[in-house]
N, CA and C atoms as an extended XYZ file, in Angstrom:
561
Properties=species:S:1:pos:R:3:atomname:S:1:resname:S:1:resid:I:1 pbc="F F F"
N        13.963      -10.661       11.126 N   MET     1
C        13.395      -11.371       10.222 CA  MET     1
C        11.909      -11.606       10.432 C   MET     1
N        10.954      -11.030        9.718 N   GLN     2
C         9.580      -11.057       10.016 CA  GLN     2
C         8.999      -12.257        9.150 C   GLN     2
N         9.623      -12.829        8.296 N   GLU     3
C         9.076      -13.678        7.222 CA  GLU     3
C         8.414      -14.823        7.926 C   GLU     3
N         8.962      -15.626        9.035 N   PRO     4
C         8.269      -16.728        9.604 CA  PRO     4
C         6.641      -16.402       10.333 C   PRO     4
N         6.887      -15.232       11.142 N   GLN     5
C         5.612      -14.784       11.551 CA  GLN     5
C         4.514      -14.404       10.477 C   GLN     5
N         5.158      -13.598        9.317 N   ASN     6
C         4.091      -13.358        8.398 CA  ASN     6
C         3.558      -14.751        7.792 C   ASN     6
N         4.314      -15.780        7.482 N   ASN     7
C         3.744      -16.885        6.874 CA  ASN     7
C         2.851      -17.383        7.759 C   ASN     7
N         3.101      -17.309        9.099 N   ILE     8
C         1.918      -18.006        9.979 CA  ILE     8
C         0.726      -17.181        9.745 C   ILE     8
N         0.697      -15.884        9.671 N   TYR     9
C        -0.642      -15.202        9.544 CA  TYR     9
C        -1.160      -15.513        8.083 C   TYR     9
N        -0.274      -15.375        7.130 N   LEU    10
C        -0.912      -15.779        5.704 CA  LEU    10
C        -1.392      -17.171        5.700 C   LEU    10
N        -0.709      -18.112        6.296 N   GLU    11
C        -1.168      -19.512        6.170 CA  GLU    11
C        -2.499      -19.664        7.014 C   GLU    11
N        -2.470      -19.063        8.025 N   GLY    12
C        -3.683      -18.842        8.901 CA  GLY    12
C        -4.979      -18.373        8.208 C   GLY    12
N        -4.723      -17.295        7.421 N   LEU    13
C        -5.899      -16.629        6.704 CA  LEU    13
C        -6.254      -17.649        5.712 C   LEU    13
N        -5.252      -18.388        5.101 N   LEU    14
C        -5.663      -19.297        3.881 CA  LEU    14
C        -6.568      -20.266        4.583 C   LEU    14
N        -6.175      -20.867        5.673 N   SER    15
C        -6.847      -22.239        6.068 CA  SER    15
C        -8.081      -21.692        6.961 C   SER    15
N        -8.237      -20.408        7.271 N   GLY    16
C        -9.420      -20.086        8.078 CA  GLY    16
C        -9.178      -20.178        9.440 C   GLY    16
N        -7.840      -20.184       10.147 N   ASP    17
C        -7.578      -20.519       11.493 CA  ASP    17
C        -8.090      -19.417       12.493 C   ASP    17
N        -9.271      -19.639       13.004 N   LYS    18
C        -9.927      -18.794       13.856 CA  LYS    18
C        -8.837      -17.954       14.874 C   LYS    18
N        -7.969      -18.586       15.613 N   ASN    19
C        -7.011      -17.773       16.333 CA  ASN    19
C        -6.152      -16.981       15.644 C   ASN    19
N        -5.753      -17.225       14.474 N   ILE    20
C        -4.806      -16.440       13.728 CA  ILE    20
C        -5.718      -15.291       13.448 C   ILE    20
N        -6.814      -15.347       12.875 N   ILE    21
C        -7.532      -14.227       12.368 CA  ILE    21
C        -7.991      -13.376       13.556 C   ILE    21
N        -8.288      -13.870       14.733 N   ASP    22
C        -8.657      -13.052       16.101 CA  ASP    22
C        -7.298      -12.247       16.203 C   ASP    22
N        -6.293      -12.924       16.312 N   THR    23
C        -4.797      -12.191       16.551 CA  THR    23
C        -4.801      -11.086       15.546 C   THR    23
N        -4.821      -11.387       14.369 N   ILE    24
C        -4.647      -10.144       13.303 CA  ILE    24
C        -5.706       -9.240       13.577 C   ILE    24
N        -7.073       -9.256       13.878 N   TYR    25
C        -8.019       -8.383       14.316 CA  TYR    25
C        -7.558       -7.714       15.493 C   TYR    25
N        -7.097       -8.339       16.436 N   GLN    26
C        -6.524       -7.486       17.826 CA  GLN    26
C        -5.524       -6.830       17.242 C   GLN    26
N        -4.539       -7.119       16.689 N   LYS    27
C        -3.308       -6.253       16.589 CA  LYS    27
C        -3.479       -5.119       15.526 C   LYS    27
N        -4.249       -5.471       14.455 N   SER    28
C        -4.333       -4.637       13.353 CA  SER    28
C        -5.494       -3.717       13.222 C   SER    28
N        -6.668       -4.273       13.417 N   PHE    29
C        -7.895       -3.583       13.400 CA  PHE    29
C        -8.112       -2.194       13.893 C   PHE    29
N        -7.562       -2.015       15.284 N   PRO    30
C        -7.831       -0.679       15.783 CA  PRO    30
C        -6.932        0.460       15.131 C   PRO    30
N        -5.811        0.165       14.470 N   ALA    31
C        -5.176        1.148       13.570 CA  ALA    31
C        -6.004        1.517       12.432 C   ALA    31
N        -6.612        0.434       11.786 N   VAL    32
C        -7.323        0.942       10.604 CA  VAL    32
C        -8.597        1.586       10.845 C   VAL    32
N        -9.295        1.310       12.078 N   VAL    33
C       -10.481        2.017       12.313 CA  VAL    33
C       -10.198        3.375       12.517 C   VAL    33
N        -8.997        3.693       13.322 N   ALA    34
C        -8.508        5.173       13.536 CA  ALA    34
C        -8.242        5.754       12.207 C   ALA    34
N        -7.567        5.144       11.344 N   PHE    35
C        -7.154        5.730       10.155 CA  PHE    35
C        -8.507        6.036        9.263 C   PHE    35
N        -9.231        5.267        9.103 N   VAL    36
C       -10.586        5.460        8.358 CA  VAL    36
C       -11.497        6.567        8.996 C   VAL    36
N       -11.586        6.464       10.264 N   LYS    37
C       -12.447        7.504       10.890 CA  LYS    37
C       -11.870        8.808       10.700 C   LYS    37
N       -10.428        8.892       10.988 N   LYS    38
C        -9.794       10.247       10.768 CA  LYS    38
C        -9.972       10.824        9.224 C   LYS    38
N       -10.186        9.912        8.290 N   ASN    39
C       -10.460       10.283        6.860 CA  ASN    39
C       -11.718       10.070        6.356 C   ASN    39
N       -12.517       10.640        7.121 N   ASN    40
C       -13.975       10.666        6.699 CA  ASN    40
C       -14.800        9.618        6.630 C   ASN    40
N       -14.413        8.454        7.422 N   GLY    41
C       -15.090        7.228        7.137 CA  GLY    41
C       -15.829        6.800        8.615 C   GLY    41
N       -16.421        5.695        8.760 N   THR    42
C       -17.136        5.261        9.830 CA  THR    42
C       -16.522        3.812       10.158 C   THR    42
N       -16.947        3.619       11.443 N   PHE    43
C       -16.537        2.129       11.960 CA  PHE    43
C       -16.980        1.145       11.060 C   PHE    43
N       -18.198        1.187       10.369 N   GLN    44
C       -18.511        0.117        9.323 CA  GLN    44
C       -17.657        0.410        7.943 C   GLN    44
N       -17.199        1.456        7.654 N   ASP    45
C       -16.326        1.521        6.292 CA  ASP    45
C       -15.082        0.881        6.767 C   ASP    45
N       -14.536        0.903        8.045 N   ALA    46
C       -13.333        0.402        8.520 CA  ALA    46
C       -13.343       -1.196        8.487 C   ALA    46
N       -14.747       -1.652        9.016 N   GLU    47
C       -14.794       -3.084        9.035 CA  GLU    47
C       -14.938       -3.810        7.601 C   GLU    47
N       -15.515       -3.045        6.713 N   GLU    48
C       -15.601       -3.315        5.176 CA  GLU    48
C       -14.136       -3.299        4.576 C   GLU    48
N       -13.558       -2.203        4.785 N   ILE    49
C       -12.085       -2.196        4.364 CA  ILE    49
C       -11.254       -3.157        4.958 C   ILE    49
N       -11.378       -3.518        6.112 N   PHE    50
C       -10.462       -4.615        6.903 CA  PHE    50
C       -10.851       -5.981        6.297 C   PHE    50
N       -12.134       -6.359        6.141 N   GLN    51
C       -12.535       -7.581        5.698 CA  GLN    51
C       -12.282       -7.792        4.196 C   GLN    51
N       -12.258       -6.664        3.628 N   ASP    52
C       -11.892       -6.708        1.999 CA  ASP    52
C       -10.412       -6.997        1.674 C   ASP    52
N        -9.517       -6.282        2.734 N   ALA    53
C        -8.121       -6.309        2.680 CA  ALA    53
C        -7.828       -7.906        3.067 C   ALA    53
N        -8.469       -8.404        4.040 N   LEU    54
C        -7.956       -9.809        4.315 CA  LEU    54
C        -8.423      -10.801        3.440 C   LEU    54
N        -9.817      -10.483        2.875 N   PHE    55
C       -10.084      -11.457        1.643 CA  PHE    55
C        -9.106      -11.338        0.488 C   PHE    55
N        -8.838      -10.193        0.151 N   GLN    56
C        -7.983       -9.934       -0.969 CA  GLN    56
C        -6.358      -10.612       -0.886 C   GLN    56
N        -5.988      -10.499        0.287 N   LEU    57
C        -4.706      -11.067        0.765 CA  LEU    57
C        -4.686      -12.399        0.682 C   LEU    57
N        -5.799      -13.046        1.138 N   THR    58
C        -6.084      -14.413        1.154 CA  THR    58
C        -6.112      -15.085       -0.491 C   THR    58
N        -6.813      -14.401       -0.961 N   VAL    59
C        -7.019      -14.721       -2.353 CA  VAL    59
C        -5.633      -14.575       -3.207 C   VAL    59
N        -5.045      -13.646       -2.923 N   ARG    60
C        -3.632      -13.320       -3.720 CA  ARG    60
C        -2.839      -14.428       -3.214 C   ARG    60
N        -2.611      -14.866       -2.020 N   PHE    61
C        -1.795      -15.742       -1.407 CA  PHE    61
C        -1.929      -17.169       -1.810 C   PHE    61
N        -3.333      -17.364       -2.193 N   LYS    62
C        -3.787      -18.768       -2.658 CA  LYS    62
C        -3.188      -18.841       -4.048 C   LYS    62
N        -3.371      -17.927       -4.835 N   VAL    63
C        -3.236      -17.701       -6.098 CA  VAL    63
C        -1.677      -17.846       -6.446 C   VAL    63
N        -0.986      -16.806       -5.747 N   ARG    64
C         0.532      -17.052       -5.888 CA  ARG    64
C         1.008      -16.455       -4.714 C   ARG    64
N         1.834      -17.639       -4.075 N   ARG    65
C         2.483      -17.214       -2.761 CA  ARG    65
C         3.437      -16.092       -2.777 C   ARG    65
N         3.604      -15.317       -1.876 N   PHE    66
C         4.545      -14.089       -2.070 CA  PHE    66
C         5.034      -13.892       -0.431 C   PHE    66
N         5.969      -12.973       -0.534 N   GLU    67
C         6.730      -12.887        0.834 CA  GLU    67
C         6.425      -11.540        1.155 C   GLU    67
N         6.209      -11.278        2.452 N   ILE    68
C         6.005       -9.804        3.004 CA  ILE    68
C         7.404       -9.289        3.615 C   ILE    68
N         7.925       -8.400        3.040 N   LYS    69
C         9.271       -7.870        3.677 CA  LYS    69
C         9.081       -7.233        4.861 C   LYS    69
N         8.156       -6.419        5.206 N   SER    70
C         8.014       -5.661        6.439 CA  SER    70
C         7.312       -6.559        7.348 C   SER    70
N         6.604       -5.977        8.315 N   THR    71
C         5.917       -6.650        9.298 CA  THR    71
C         4.369       -7.054        8.616 C   THR    71
N         3.688       -7.969        9.056 N   PHE    72
C         2.346       -8.225        8.514 CA  PHE    72
C         1.531       -7.043        8.804 C   PHE    72
N         1.563       -6.558       10.122 N   GLU    73
C         0.537       -5.409       10.587 CA  GLU    73
C         0.780       -4.346        9.780 C   GLU    73
N         2.153       -3.843        9.571 N   GLY    74
C         2.413       -2.813        8.451 CA  GLY    74
C         1.719       -2.990        6.999 C   GLY    74
N         2.136       -4.191        6.743 N   TYR    75
C         1.739       -4.522        5.298 CA  TYR    75
C         0.017       -4.381        5.099 C   TYR    75
N        -0.409       -5.164        6.056 N   LEU    76
C        -1.941       -4.977        5.965 CA  LEU    76
C        -2.552       -3.751        6.237 C   LEU    76
N        -1.977       -2.839        7.096 N   PHE    77
C        -2.400       -1.469        7.311 CA  PHE    77
C        -2.235       -0.743        5.939 C   PHE    77
N        -1.014       -0.854        5.072 N   THR    78
C        -0.733       -0.208        3.948 CA  THR    78
C        -1.970       -0.877        2.872 C   THR    78
N        -2.126       -1.968        2.955 N   VAL    79
C        -3.264       -2.437        2.058 CA  VAL    79
C        -4.688       -1.548        2.233 C   VAL    79
N        -4.959       -1.642        3.672 N   CYS    80
C        -6.338       -1.075        3.985 CA  CYS    80
C        -6.300        0.382        3.506 C   CYS    80
N        -5.092        1.215        3.941 N   ARG    81
C        -4.887        2.535        3.750 CA  ARG    81
C        -5.038        2.780        2.207 C   ARG    81
N        -4.608        1.928        1.353 N   ASN    82
C        -4.729        1.890       -0.176 CA  ASN    82
C        -6.083        1.681       -0.637 C   ASN    82
N        -6.748        0.784       -0.113 N   LEU    83
C        -8.227        0.459       -0.342 CA  LEU    83
C        -9.058        1.594        0.144 C   LEU    83
N        -8.867        2.128        1.198 N   TRP    84
C        -9.600        3.288        1.721 CA  TRP    84
C        -9.520        4.446        0.894 C   TRP    84
N        -8.118        4.873        0.457 N   ARG    85
C        -8.013        5.882       -0.388 CA  ARG    85
C        -8.647        5.644       -1.742 C   ARG    85
N        -8.498        4.570       -2.352 N   LYS    86
C        -9.373        4.292       -3.418 CA  LYS    86
C       -10.717        4.304       -3.351 C   LYS    86
N       -11.230        3.925       -2.191 N   GLU    87
C       -12.683        4.049       -1.958 CA  GLU    87
C       -13.047        5.590       -1.915 C   GLU    87
N       -12.423        6.391       -1.178 N   LEU    88
C       -12.722        7.755       -1.294 CA  LEU    88
C       -12.606        8.384       -2.677 C   LEU    88
N       -11.883        8.020       -3.470 N   ASN    89
C       -11.629        8.634       -4.687 CA  ASN    89
C       -12.787        8.133       -5.642 C   ASN    89
N       -13.259        6.777       -5.445 N   ASN    90
C       -14.581        6.102       -6.181 CA  ASN    90
C       -15.717        6.937       -5.508 C   ASN    90
N       -15.817        7.359       -4.369 N   ARG    91
C       -17.144        8.058       -3.865 CA  ARG    91
C       -16.929        9.292       -4.668 C   ARG    91
N       -15.893        9.910       -4.823 N   LYS    92
C       -15.947       11.532       -5.513 CA  LYS    92
C       -16.393       11.111       -7.075 C   LYS    92
N       -15.777       10.136       -7.462 N   LYS    93
C       -16.127       10.023       -9.052 CA  LYS    93
C       -17.421        9.336       -9.272 C   LYS    93
N       -18.239        8.783       -8.227 N   MET    94
C       -19.435        8.006       -8.582 CA  MET    94
C       -20.337        8.836       -9.340 C   MET    94
N       -20.801        8.436      -10.438 N   VAL    95
C       -21.747        9.115      -11.298 CA  VAL    95
C       -23.233        8.655      -11.055 C   VAL    95
N       -24.249        9.385      -10.635 N   ARG    96
C       -25.340        9.055      -10.371 CA  ARG    96
C       -26.329        9.281      -11.551 C   ARG    96
N       -27.092        8.481      -12.172 N   ASN    97
C       -28.019        8.524      -13.154 CA  ASN    97
C       -29.273        8.078      -12.995 C   ASN    97
N       -30.166        8.995      -12.692 N   ASP    98
C       -31.462        8.707      -12.349 CA  ASP    98
C       -31.614        7.710      -11.250 C   ASP    98
N       -30.783        7.986      -10.316 N   GLY    99
C       -30.817        7.357       -8.947 CA  GLY    99
C       -30.055        6.073       -8.935 C   GLY    99
N       -29.490        5.525      -10.235 N   VAL   100
C       -28.913        3.903      -10.247 CA  VAL   100
C       -27.407        4.515      -10.419 C   VAL   100
N       -26.735        3.513       -9.660 N   VAL   101
C       -25.370        3.581       -9.575 CA  VAL   101
C       -24.686        2.503      -10.153 C   VAL   101
N       -23.984        2.497      -11.171 N   GLU   102
C       -23.217        1.447      -11.672 CA  GLU   102
C       -22.062        1.044      -10.806 C   GLU   102
N       -21.877       -0.317      -10.425 N   LEU   103
C       -20.744       -0.641       -9.582 CA  LEU   103
C       -19.885       -1.671      -10.150 C   LEU   103
N       -18.650       -1.570      -10.023 N   VAL   104
C       -17.722       -2.536      -10.695 CA  VAL   104
C       -18.047       -3.993      -10.159 C   VAL   104
N       -17.657       -4.812      -10.987 N   SER   105
C       -17.956       -6.091      -10.369 CA  SER   105
C       -16.989       -6.694       -9.396 C   SER   105
N       -17.135       -7.580       -8.470 N   GLU   106
C       -16.208       -7.718       -7.473 CA  GLU   106
C       -15.188       -8.566       -7.985 C   GLU   106
N       -15.291       -9.109       -8.920 N   GLU   107
C       -14.095      -10.180       -9.684 CA  GLU   107
C       -13.156       -9.065      -10.145 C   GLU   107
N       -13.576       -8.131      -10.937 N   HIS   108
C       -12.784       -6.952      -11.446 CA  HIS   108
C       -11.969       -6.253      -10.346 C   HIS   108
N       -12.713       -6.004       -9.343 N   LYS   109
C       -12.283       -5.168       -8.238 CA  LYS   109
C       -11.082       -6.025       -7.460 C   LYS   109
N       -11.176       -7.486       -7.448 N   HIS   110
C       -10.062       -8.239       -6.871 CA  HIS   110
C        -8.807       -8.330       -7.587 C   HIS   110
N        -9.270       -8.553       -8.953 N   SER   111
C        -7.946       -8.473       -9.808 CA  SER   111
C        -7.367       -7.148       -9.966 C   SER   111
N        -8.015       -6.216       -9.808 N   SER   112
C        -7.419       -4.821       -9.883 CA  SER   112
C        -6.541       -4.708       -8.655 C   SER   112
N        -7.166       -5.182       -7.655 N   PHE   113
C        -6.122       -4.954       -6.263 CA  PHE   113
C        -5.107       -5.913       -6.337 C   PHE   113
N        -4.996       -7.070       -6.948 N   ILE   114
C        -3.802       -8.056       -7.088 CA  ILE   114
C        -2.841       -7.257       -7.889 C   ILE   114
N        -3.302       -6.659       -9.128 N   LEU   115
C        -2.368       -5.788       -9.978 CA  LEU   115
C        -1.617       -4.658       -9.120 C   LEU   115
N        -2.366       -3.831       -8.629 N   GLU   116
C        -2.082       -2.822       -7.644 CA  GLU   116
C        -0.807       -3.265       -6.686 C   GLU   116
N        -1.144       -4.265       -5.936 N   GLN   117
C        -0.445       -4.901       -4.936 CA  GLN   117
C         1.104       -5.295       -5.568 C   GLN   117
N         0.805       -5.942       -6.741 N   GLU   118
C         2.038       -6.453       -7.251 CA  GLU   118
C         2.839       -5.202       -7.806 C   GLU   118
N         2.271       -4.093       -8.289 N   ARG   119
C         3.031       -2.850       -8.658 CA  ARG   119
C         3.646       -2.242       -7.404 C   ARG   119
N         2.864       -2.294       -6.179 N   TRP   120
C         3.502       -1.875       -5.046 CA  TRP   120
C         4.470       -2.484       -4.375 C   TRP   120
N         4.737       -3.730       -4.535 N   GLU   121
C         5.802       -4.535       -4.265 CA  GLU   121
C         6.765       -4.354       -5.093 C   GLU   121
N         6.654       -4.146       -6.394 N   LEU   122
C         7.737       -3.925       -7.299 CA  LEU   122
C         8.388       -2.587       -6.739 C   LEU   122
N         7.541       -1.684       -6.548 N   PHE   123
C         8.042       -0.305       -6.177 CA  PHE   123
C         8.941       -0.464       -4.958 C   PHE   123
N         8.329       -1.218       -3.786 N   GLU   124
C         9.087       -1.351       -2.744 CA  GLU   124
C        10.310       -1.932       -2.842 C   GLU   124
N        10.398       -3.018       -3.663 N   GLU   125
C        11.688       -3.767       -3.883 CA  GLU   125
C        12.845       -2.812       -4.510 C   GLU   125
N        12.389       -1.876       -5.439 N   LYS   126
C        13.217       -1.219       -6.233 CA  LYS   126
C        13.795       -0.006       -5.359 C   LYS   126
N        12.815        0.500       -4.370 N   ILE   127
C        13.162        1.756       -3.828 CA  ILE   127
C        14.235        1.154       -2.679 C   ILE   127
N        14.029        0.042       -2.263 N   ALA   128
C        14.965       -0.698       -1.352 CA  ALA   128
C        16.355       -0.718       -1.930 C   ALA   128
N        16.507       -0.717       -3.136 N   GLN   129
C        17.911       -1.018       -3.774 CA  GLN   129
C        18.656        0.589       -4.305 C   GLN   129
N        17.871        1.415       -3.700 N   LEU   130
C        18.652        2.917       -3.882 CA  LEU   130
C        19.403        3.207       -2.690 C   LEU   130
N        20.204        3.957       -2.821 N   SER   131
C        21.017        4.413       -1.640 CA  SER   131
C        20.108        5.002       -0.383 C   SER   131
N        20.803        4.679        0.721 N   GLU   132
C        20.015        4.963        1.967 CA  GLU   132
C        19.541        6.522        1.852 C   GLU   132
N        20.392        7.437        1.545 N   ASN   133
C        20.127        8.801        1.435 CA  ASN   133
C        18.841        9.118        0.332 C   ASN   133
N        18.841        8.329       -0.756 N   CYS   134
C        17.759        8.425       -1.751 CA  CYS   134
C        16.530        7.769       -1.113 C   CYS   134
N        16.579        6.656       -0.356 N   MET   135
C        15.398        6.267        0.296 CA  MET   135
C        14.644        6.987        1.134 C   MET   135
N        15.703        7.624        1.939 N   LYS   136
C        15.043        8.665        2.940 CA  LYS   136
C        14.456        9.913        2.359 C   LYS   136
N        15.329       10.348        1.354 N   LEU   137
C        14.604       11.669        0.662 CA  LEU   137
C        13.315       11.310        0.074 C   LEU   137
N        13.270       10.106       -0.634 N   LEU   138
C        11.963        9.964       -1.511 CA  LEU   138
C        10.954        9.686       -0.429 C   LEU   138
N        11.225        9.053        0.776 N   LYS   139
C        10.125        8.813        1.797 CA  LYS   139
C         9.659       10.369        2.126 C   LYS   139
N        10.599       11.245        2.562 N   GLU   140
C         9.912       12.540        2.799 CA  GLU   140
C         9.162       13.145        1.683 C   GLU   140
N         9.637       13.041        0.350 N   TYR   141
C         8.968       13.541       -0.961 CA  TYR   141
C         7.728       13.024       -1.156 C   TYR   141
N         7.394       11.671       -1.007 N   PHE   142
C         6.381       11.102       -1.076 CA  PHE   142
C         5.213       11.388       -0.021 C   PHE   142
N         5.785       11.632        1.095 N   ASN   143
C         4.909       12.334        2.171 CA  ASN   143
C         4.616       13.676        2.210 C   ASN   143
N         4.789       14.179        1.002 N   LYS   144
C         4.697       15.724        0.754 CA  LYS   144
C         5.357       16.682        1.705 C   LYS   144
N         6.556       16.281        2.345 N   VAL   145
C         7.310       17.224        3.043 CA  VAL   145
C         7.813       18.367        2.145 C   VAL   145
N         7.642       19.445        2.885 N   SER   146
C         8.046       20.594        1.822 CA  SER   146
C         9.609       20.611        1.693 C   SER   146
N         9.870       21.352        0.472 N   TYR   147
C        11.202       21.243        0.116 CA  TYR   147
C        12.137       22.106        1.107 C   TYR   147
N        11.480       23.009        1.905 N   SER   148
C        12.287       23.919        2.795 CA  SER   148
C        12.603       23.002        3.950 C   SER   148
N        11.745       22.229        4.554 N   ILE   149
C        11.932       21.135        5.510 CA  ILE   149
C        12.969       20.220        5.153 C   ILE   149
N        13.062       19.710        3.731 N   ILE   150
C        14.016       18.723        3.214 CA  ILE   150
C        15.186       19.286        3.466 C   ILE   150
N        15.272       20.596        3.052 N   VAL   151
C        16.857       21.186        3.138 CA  VAL   151
C        17.265       21.355        4.418 C   VAL   151
N        16.393       21.633        5.458 N   GLU   152
C        16.709       21.303        6.834 CA  GLU   152
C        17.292       19.825        7.274 C   GLU   152
N        16.415       18.984        7.140 N   LYS   153
C        16.713       17.750        7.503 CA  LYS   153
C        17.996       17.097        6.968 C   LYS   153
N        18.158       17.471        5.625 N   PHE   154
C        19.424       16.667        4.892 CA  PHE   154
C        20.567       17.490        4.796 C   PHE   154
N        20.347       18.885        5.273 N   ASN   155
C        21.678       19.913        5.112 CA  ASN   155
C        21.877       20.306        3.819 C   ASN   155
N        20.894       20.355        2.949 N   TYR   156
C        21.231       20.865        1.683 CA  TYR   156
C        21.424       22.349        1.689 C   TYR   156
N        22.104       22.811        0.855 N   SER   157
C        22.262       24.202        0.793 CA  SER   157
C        21.173       25.281        0.069 C   SER   157
N        20.186       24.571       -0.594 N   SER   158
C        18.960       25.401       -0.849 CA  SER   158
C        17.855       24.416       -1.400 C   SER   158
N        16.881       25.019       -1.762 N   GLU   159
C        15.685       24.166       -2.145 CA  GLU   159
C        15.804       23.648       -3.542 C   GLU   159
N        16.713       24.333       -4.344 N   ASN   160
C        16.973       23.788       -5.799 CA  ASN   160
C        17.772       22.611       -5.636 C   ASN   160
N        18.971       22.577       -4.820 N   VAL   161
C        19.708       21.322       -4.275 CA  VAL   161
C        18.847       20.304       -4.324 C   VAL   161
N        17.884       20.688       -3.247 N   ALA   162
C        16.926       19.405       -2.689 CA  ALA   162
C        16.004       18.783       -3.823 C   ALA   162
N        15.507       19.944       -4.632 N   PHE   163
C        14.723       19.540       -5.794 CA  PHE   163
C        15.403       18.528       -6.914 C   PHE   163
N        16.753       19.098       -7.121 N   GLN   164
C        17.653       18.349       -8.039 CA  GLN   164
C        17.832       16.787       -7.444 C   GLN   164
N        18.085       16.736       -6.273 N   ARG   165
C        18.251       15.633       -5.554 CA  ARG   165
C        17.143       14.765       -5.648 C   ARG   165
N        16.073       15.081       -5.366 N   VAL   166
C        14.823       14.384       -5.464 CA  VAL   166
C        14.607       13.990       -6.930 C   VAL   166
N        14.893       14.926       -7.873 N   PHE   167
C        14.591       14.370       -9.226 CA  PHE   167
C        15.544       13.331       -9.778 C   PHE   167
N        16.697       13.410       -9.295 N   LYS   168
C        17.766       12.337       -9.584 CA  LYS   168
C        17.321       11.045       -8.981 C   LYS   168
N        17.070       10.958       -7.735 N   CYS   169
C        16.523        9.766       -6.948 CA  CYS   169
C        15.332        9.135       -7.811 C   CYS   169
N        14.314       10.004       -8.141 N   LYS   170
C        13.062        9.396       -8.684 CA  LYS   170
C        13.529        8.884      -10.003 C   LYS   170
N        14.328        9.620      -10.790 N   LYS   171
C        14.891        8.970      -12.085 CA  LYS   171
C        15.602        7.748      -12.023 C   LYS   171
N        16.444        7.513      -10.819 N   ARG   172
C        16.918        6.454      -10.686 CA  ARG   172
C        16.062        5.152      -10.411 C   ARG   172
N        14.866        5.515       -9.540 N   LEU   173
C        14.198        4.651       -8.882 CA  LEU   173
C        13.017        4.105      -10.410 C   LEU   173
N        12.913        5.166      -11.203 N   ALA   174
C        12.014        4.906      -12.313 CA  ALA   174
C        12.846        3.903      -13.324 C   ALA   174
N        14.292        4.121      -13.526 N   GLU   175
C        15.020        3.257      -14.155 CA  GLU   175
C        15.026        1.810      -13.664 C   GLU   175
N        15.127        1.980      -12.497 N   LEU   176
C        15.237        0.322      -11.809 CA  LEU   176
C        13.936       -0.490      -12.003 C   LEU   176
N        12.936        0.303      -12.039 N   ILE   177
C        11.439       -0.411      -12.133 CA  ILE   177
C        11.470       -0.872      -13.691 C   ILE   177
N        11.731        0.214      -14.487 N   LYS   178
C        11.558       -0.130      -15.856 CA  LYS   178
C        12.502       -1.371      -16.370 C   LYS   178
N        13.654       -1.490      -15.754 N   LYS   179
C        14.786       -2.621      -16.189 CA  LYS   179
C        14.021       -3.844      -15.745 C   LYS   179
N        13.213       -3.983      -14.685 N   ASP   180
C        12.705       -5.303      -14.130 CA  ASP   180
C        11.697       -5.801      -15.134 C   ASP   180
N        11.692       -7.063      -15.420 N   SER   181
C        10.901       -8.032      -16.348 CA  SER   181
C         9.641       -7.927      -15.990 C   SER   181
N         9.206       -7.774      -14.665 N   ARG   182
C         7.828       -7.575      -14.202 CA  ARG   182
C         7.156       -6.240      -14.738 C   ARG   182
N         7.893       -5.283      -15.125 N   TYR   183
C         7.497       -3.907      -15.366 CA  TYR   183
C         6.389       -3.976      -16.355 C   TYR   183
N         6.799       -4.829      -17.522 N   GLN   184
C         5.680       -4.890      -18.796 CA  GLN   184
C         4.593       -5.557      -18.421 C   GLN   184
N         4.455       -6.702      -17.490 N   GLU   185
C         3.374       -7.358      -17.214 CA  GLU   185
C         2.460       -6.474      -16.481 C   GLU   185
N         2.908       -5.653      -15.684 N   LEU   186
C         2.197       -4.890      -14.650 CA  LEU   186
C         1.422       -3.594      -15.254 C   LEU   186
N         1.794       -3.450      -16.491 N   GLN   187
C         1.451       -2.218      -17.151 CA  GLN   187
C        -0.241       -2.512      -17.323 C   GLN   187
């Protein structure tokens, strides 16, 4: 169970505990730097993303306490990864008009992050309610593993069988998510 350690990290962020923050940086920052650099970013980009993620986690934890079901490091890395991917998409979509770039307000950015994280948590919670086979299958699917490899890994008779199984698992996941009372709030 990771919860007690996760709470120490979250409480430490909230209180500004230098030792906890240093520990978080030592354990998690190198992986974020490696990911960002591998994906067209710089060390400075990684610093920005990491600090933004810590800030947003702190704000979110202050507004509404939440539990992290996985490790804190894994959760923080996922937040950073999602922020970096969003940043890359924003860079592609950035419209320049006579050299002036319109930026989204920080407040909107943070509330958007909170909403995205709550959606992600609902998704993770519901995927954990699926059968173990469906969880593993959807993990492969979401990681864009080809159907031919899925056939081999899961000993399916054909790609068509794999496709049908993925479809059924995705349908079941969507049903679970839509049945949850939080679904409408997160739209």
